[in-house]
Coordinates of C-alpha atoms in Angstrom, one line a residue:
M696 CA -14.0 30.0 21.3
R697 CA -14.8 26.4 20.5
R698 CA -13.3 23.9 23.0
V699 CA -12.4 20.5 21.5
L700 CA -11.1 17.4 23.2
I701 CA -9.0 15.0 21.1
L702 CA -8.5 11.5 22.5
G703 CA -5.2 10.9 20.9
G704 CA -2.1 8.8 20.6
T705 CA -2.2 8.2 16.9
A706 CA -0.7 10.0 13.9
E707 CA -4.2 11.1 12.8
A708 CA -4.8 12.6 16.3
R709 CA -1.6 14.7 16.0
A710 CA -2.5 15.8 12.5
L711 CA -5.9 16.8 13.6
A712 CA -4.6 18.7 16.6
A713 CA -2.2 20.6 14.3
E714 CA -5.0 21.6 11.9
L715 CA -7.3 22.7 14.7
A716 CA -4.7 24.5 16.8
A717 CA -3.9 26.7 13.8
D718 CA -7.4 28.2 14.0
P719 CA -7.5 31.0 16.6
D720 CA -11.1 30.3 17.3
M721 CA -10.3 26.8 18.5
R722 CA -9.0 25.7 21.9
V723 CA -7.6 22.2 21.5
V724 CA -6.8 19.7 24.3
S725 CA -5.2 16.4 23.4
S726 CA -5.5 13.6 25.9
L727 CA -2.8 10.9 25.9
A728 CA -3.1 7.7 28.0
G729 CA 0.6 7.9 29.0
R730 CA 1.3 4.3 28.3
V731 CA 4.2 5.0 25.9
T732 CA 7.5 6.4 27.1
D733 CA 8.5 9.7 25.3
P734 CA 5.4 10.0 23.1
R735 CA 5.2 12.3 20.1
L736 CA 3.3 15.3 21.5
P737 CA 0.7 17.1 19.4
A738 CA 0.1 20.8 19.0
G739 CA -2.0 22.6 21.6
R740 CA -2.6 21.7 25.2
V741 CA -1.8 18.1 26.2
R742 CA -3.3 16.2 29.1
M743 CA -1.6 13.0 30.2
G744 CA -3.2 10.0 32.0
G745 CA -6.6 8.5 32.2
F746 CA -9.9 10.1 33.2
G747 CA -11.2 7.3 35.5
G748 CA -13.7 5.7 33.2
P749 CA -16.8 7.3 31.7
D750 CA -17.7 9.0 35.1
G751 CA -14.4 10.8 35.2
L752 CA -14.5 11.7 31.6
A753 CA -18.1 13.1 31.8
A754 CA -17.1 15.2 34.8
W755 CA -14.0 16.5 33.0
L756 CA -16.0 17.4 29.9
A757 CA -18.5 19.4 32.0
A758 CA -15.8 21.1 34.1
E759 CA -13.8 22.1 31.0
R760 CA -17.0 23.1 29.1
I761 CA -16.0 21.0 26.1
D762 CA -18.0 21.7 22.9
A763 CA -16.9 18.7 20.8
M764 CA -14.9 15.5 21.3
V765 CA -13.0 13.5 18.7
D766 CA -11.9 9.9 19.6
A767 CA -8.8 9.4 17.5
T768 CA -7.3 6.7 19.7
H769 CA -5.8 3.4 18.4
P770 CA -8.4 1.2 16.6
F771 CA -7.8 -1.4 19.4
A772 CA -8.4 1.1 22.3
A773 CA -11.9 -0.4 22.8
R774 CA -12.2 0.6 26.5
M775 CA -11.4 4.2 25.9
T776 CA -13.8 4.4 22.9
A777 CA -16.6 2.8 25.0
S778 CA -15.9 5.4 27.8
A779 CA -16.0 8.2 25.3
A780 CA -19.4 7.1 23.9
E781 CA -20.9 6.7 27.3
A782 CA -19.6 10.1 28.5
A783 CA -20.8 11.8 25.4
A784 CA -24.3 10.3 25.8
R785 CA -24.4 11.5 29.5
T786 CA -23.2 15.0 28.8
G787 CA -24.6 15.7 25.4
V788 CA -21.2 16.6 24.0
P789 CA -21.0 15.7 20.3
L790 CA -18.6 12.8 19.6
L791 CA -16.9 11.8 16.4
I792 CA -14.7 8.7 16.0
L793 CA -11.8 9.2 13.7
R794 CA -10.5 5.8 12.5
R795 CA -8.1 5.2 9.6
P796 CA -9.1 2.4 7.2
G797 CA -8.1 -1.1 8.1
W798 CA -5.8 -3.2 5.9
R799 CA -7.2 -5.3 3.1
E800 CA -5.8 -8.6 1.8
G801 CA -4.4 -8.4 -1.8
P802 CA -3.0 -10.7 -4.4
G803 CA -0.2 -12.9 -3.0
D804 CA -1.3 -12.4 0.6
V805 CA -1.9 -15.4 2.8
W806 CA -4.0 -14.1 5.7
Q807 CA -6.0 -15.8 8.3
R808 CA -8.4 -13.4 10.0
V809 CA -9.2 -14.0 13.7
A810 CA -11.5 -12.1 16.1
S811 CA -9.2 -11.8 19.1
L812 CA -5.7 -12.2 20.4
P813 CA -6.5 -15.5 22.2
E814 CA -7.8 -16.9 18.9
A815 CA -4.5 -15.8 17.2
A816 CA -2.6 -17.7 20.0
A817 CA -4.8 -20.8 19.4
R818 CA -4.1 -20.7 15.7
L819 CA -0.3 -20.5 16.4
H820 CA -0.6 -23.5 18.8
G821 CA -2.4 -25.5 16.1
M822 CA 0.2 -24.6 13.5
A823 CA 3.0 -25.7 15.9
R824 CA 1.3 -29.0 16.6
Q825 CA 0.6 -29.7 12.9
H826 CA 3.8 -28.5 11.3
G827 CA 6.4 -28.4 14.1
P828 CA 8.1 -25.5 15.9
A829 CA 7.1 -22.1 14.7
R830 CA 9.2 -18.9 14.6
V831 CA 6.8 -16.0 15.0
F832 CA 7.0 -12.3 14.2
L833 CA 4.7 -10.8 16.9
T834 CA 3.7 -7.2 16.5
T835 CA 0.6 -7.0 18.6
G836 CA 2.1 -4.8 21.4
R837 CA 3.8 -5.5 24.7
R838 CA 0.7 -5.9 26.7
S839 CA -0.5 -8.8 24.6
L840 CA 2.8 -10.8 25.1
P841 CA 1.5 -13.0 28.0
I842 CA -1.2 -14.4 25.8
F843 CA 1.4 -15.9 23.5
T844 CA 4.3 -16.9 25.8
G845 CA 3.0 -20.2 27.0
L846 CA 2.7 -21.8 23.6
A847 CA 4.7 -25.0 23.2
G848 CA 6.9 -25.1 20.1
V849 CA 6.6 -21.4 19.5
W850 CA 9.5 -18.9 19.4
L851 CA 8.6 -15.2 19.4
L852 CA 10.3 -12.2 18.0
A853 CA 8.2 -9.6 19.8
R854 CA 8.5 -6.0 18.6
S855 CA 7.2 -3.1 20.6
V856 CA 8.0 0.6 21.4
D857 CA 8.5 0.0 25.1
P858 CA 9.8 -3.1 26.9
P859 CA 7.3 -5.6 28.3
E860 CA 6.9 -6.3 32.0
P861 CA 9.6 -8.7 33.3
P862 CA 10.2 -11.6 33.4
V863 CA 10.5 -12.3 29.7
P864 CA 10.5 -16.1 28.9
D865 CA 13.4 -17.7 27.2
N866 CA 11.5 -18.4 24.0
V867 CA 10.9 -14.6 23.5
H868 CA 13.3 -12.1 21.9
V869 CA 12.2 -8.5 22.4
L870 CA 13.0 -6.0 19.8
L871 CA 12.4 -2.4 20.8
D872 CA 11.7 -0.2 17.8
R873 CA 9.3 2.5 16.5
G874 CA 8.0 2.9 13.0
P875 CA 7.8 3.8 10.3
Y876 CA 9.5 0.8 8.9
T877 CA 10.8 -0.1 5.4
V878 CA 10.2 -3.1 3.3
E879 CA 13.9 -3.7 3.0
G880 CA 14.3 -3.6 6.7
E881 CA 11.4 -6.0 7.4
L882 CA 12.7 -8.4 4.8
A883 CA 16.1 -8.4 6.4
L884 CA 14.6 -8.9 9.9
I885 CA 12.5 -11.8 8.7
R886 CA 15.4 -13.5 7.1
E887 CA 17.8 -12.9 9.9
H888 CA 15.5 -14.5 12.5
R889 CA 14.2 -17.2 10.1
L890 CA 10.6 -16.2 10.8
D891 CA 7.8 -18.2 9.3
V892 CA 4.6 -16.5 10.4
L893 CA 3.5 -13.0 11.2
V894 CA 0.9 -12.1 13.9
T895 CA -0.4 -8.6 13.9
K896 CA -3.5 -6.5 14.6
D897 CA -5.5 -4.7 11.9
S898 CA -4.2 -1.3 12.9
G899 CA -4.3 0.1 9.4
G900 CA -2.2 3.1 8.2
R901 CA 1.1 3.3 6.3
M902 CA 3.6 3.4 9.1
T903 CA 3.7 -0.3 9.6
T904 CA 2.5 -1.8 6.3
A905 CA 6.1 -2.7 5.3
K906 CA 5.8 -5.9 7.3
L907 CA 2.8 -7.0 5.3
V908 CA 4.6 -6.3 2.0
A909 CA 7.6 -8.3 3.2
A910 CA 5.4 -11.2 4.3
R911 CA 3.8 -11.2 0.9
E912 CA 7.1 -11.2 -0.9
L913 CA 8.4 -14.1 1.2
G914 CA 5.2 -16.1 1.2
L915 CA 4.7 -15.9 5.0
P916 CA 1.3 -16.6 6.4
V917 CA -0.2 -13.7 8.4
I918 CA -2.6 -14.1 11.3
M919 CA -4.5 -10.8 11.3
V920 CA -6.5 -9.9 14.4
D921 CA -9.7 -8.0 13.5
R922 CA -10.6 -4.7 15.2
P923 CA -13.1 -4.6 18.0
P924 CA -16.6 -3.3 17.0
L925 CA -17.3 0.4 17.4
P926 CA -20.2 1.7 19.6
T927 CA -23.5 2.0 17.8
G928 CA -24.9 5.3 16.9
V929 CA -21.7 7.3 16.8
R930 CA -20.6 9.0 13.6
T931 CA -17.2 7.7 12.3
V932 CA -14.9 9.2 9.6
E933 CA -11.7 7.9 8.1
T934 CA -9.7 11.1 7.3
V935 CA -8.4 14.0 9.2
G936 CA -10.0 16.4 6.7
A937 CA -13.4 15.0 7.4
A938 CA -12.8 15.4 11.1
V939 CA -11.8 19.0 10.7
T940 CA -15.0 19.7 8.7
W941 CA -17.1 18.0 11.4
V942 CA -15.5 20.0 14.2
G943 CA -15.8 23.3 12.3
G944 CA -19.5 22.6 11.6

């Protein structure tokens, strides 16, 4: 029996859990951070909540006699990925990072790539000072909202799965919704709220690409926050199939 830990929360993590759980020689445990209300649960055993940093994760790996670990967390879950790499190095448990490809700018796109959320906020501040009040479609997650709420001349349509922590400033309208989204729906949303710039993170995947297509069709500029760097020396794959092959090997 091969014991596998999947650090999950993404569609790829659920797909990987389903593939591995169908194998009678695999014992699969998926770990979810528990930050989203009513998450979509994967196949197999599910563990909710954090481990307590790399020390706690290393202890758990040893106690559960885990044979392999796959980090299939969100591309921006940098802290969890760093903890996984450190715990794997301490325990000798093989680690694979499963990351879907990032988005790539295409013909008709007007993107500005930035290295961080604070840099994205600084770009918005500059746009508002230069061109006047900005109406912003913000899709960077509820935890990032405080970075953007103090910007003068900026109105935010902030979309997230769960509500942000109160109080919500007057210049912010929160839209609670979960993908996948359609191009028609995103076009209607942008037009309804008269939005003139999109701020998003380079999450990749198809569930939320509709907003990028809509921005392209309407000529909206996009401020794209780049992914944090991955730990060095850890093997990374982009597909569930490649992860299944690695685990089985």
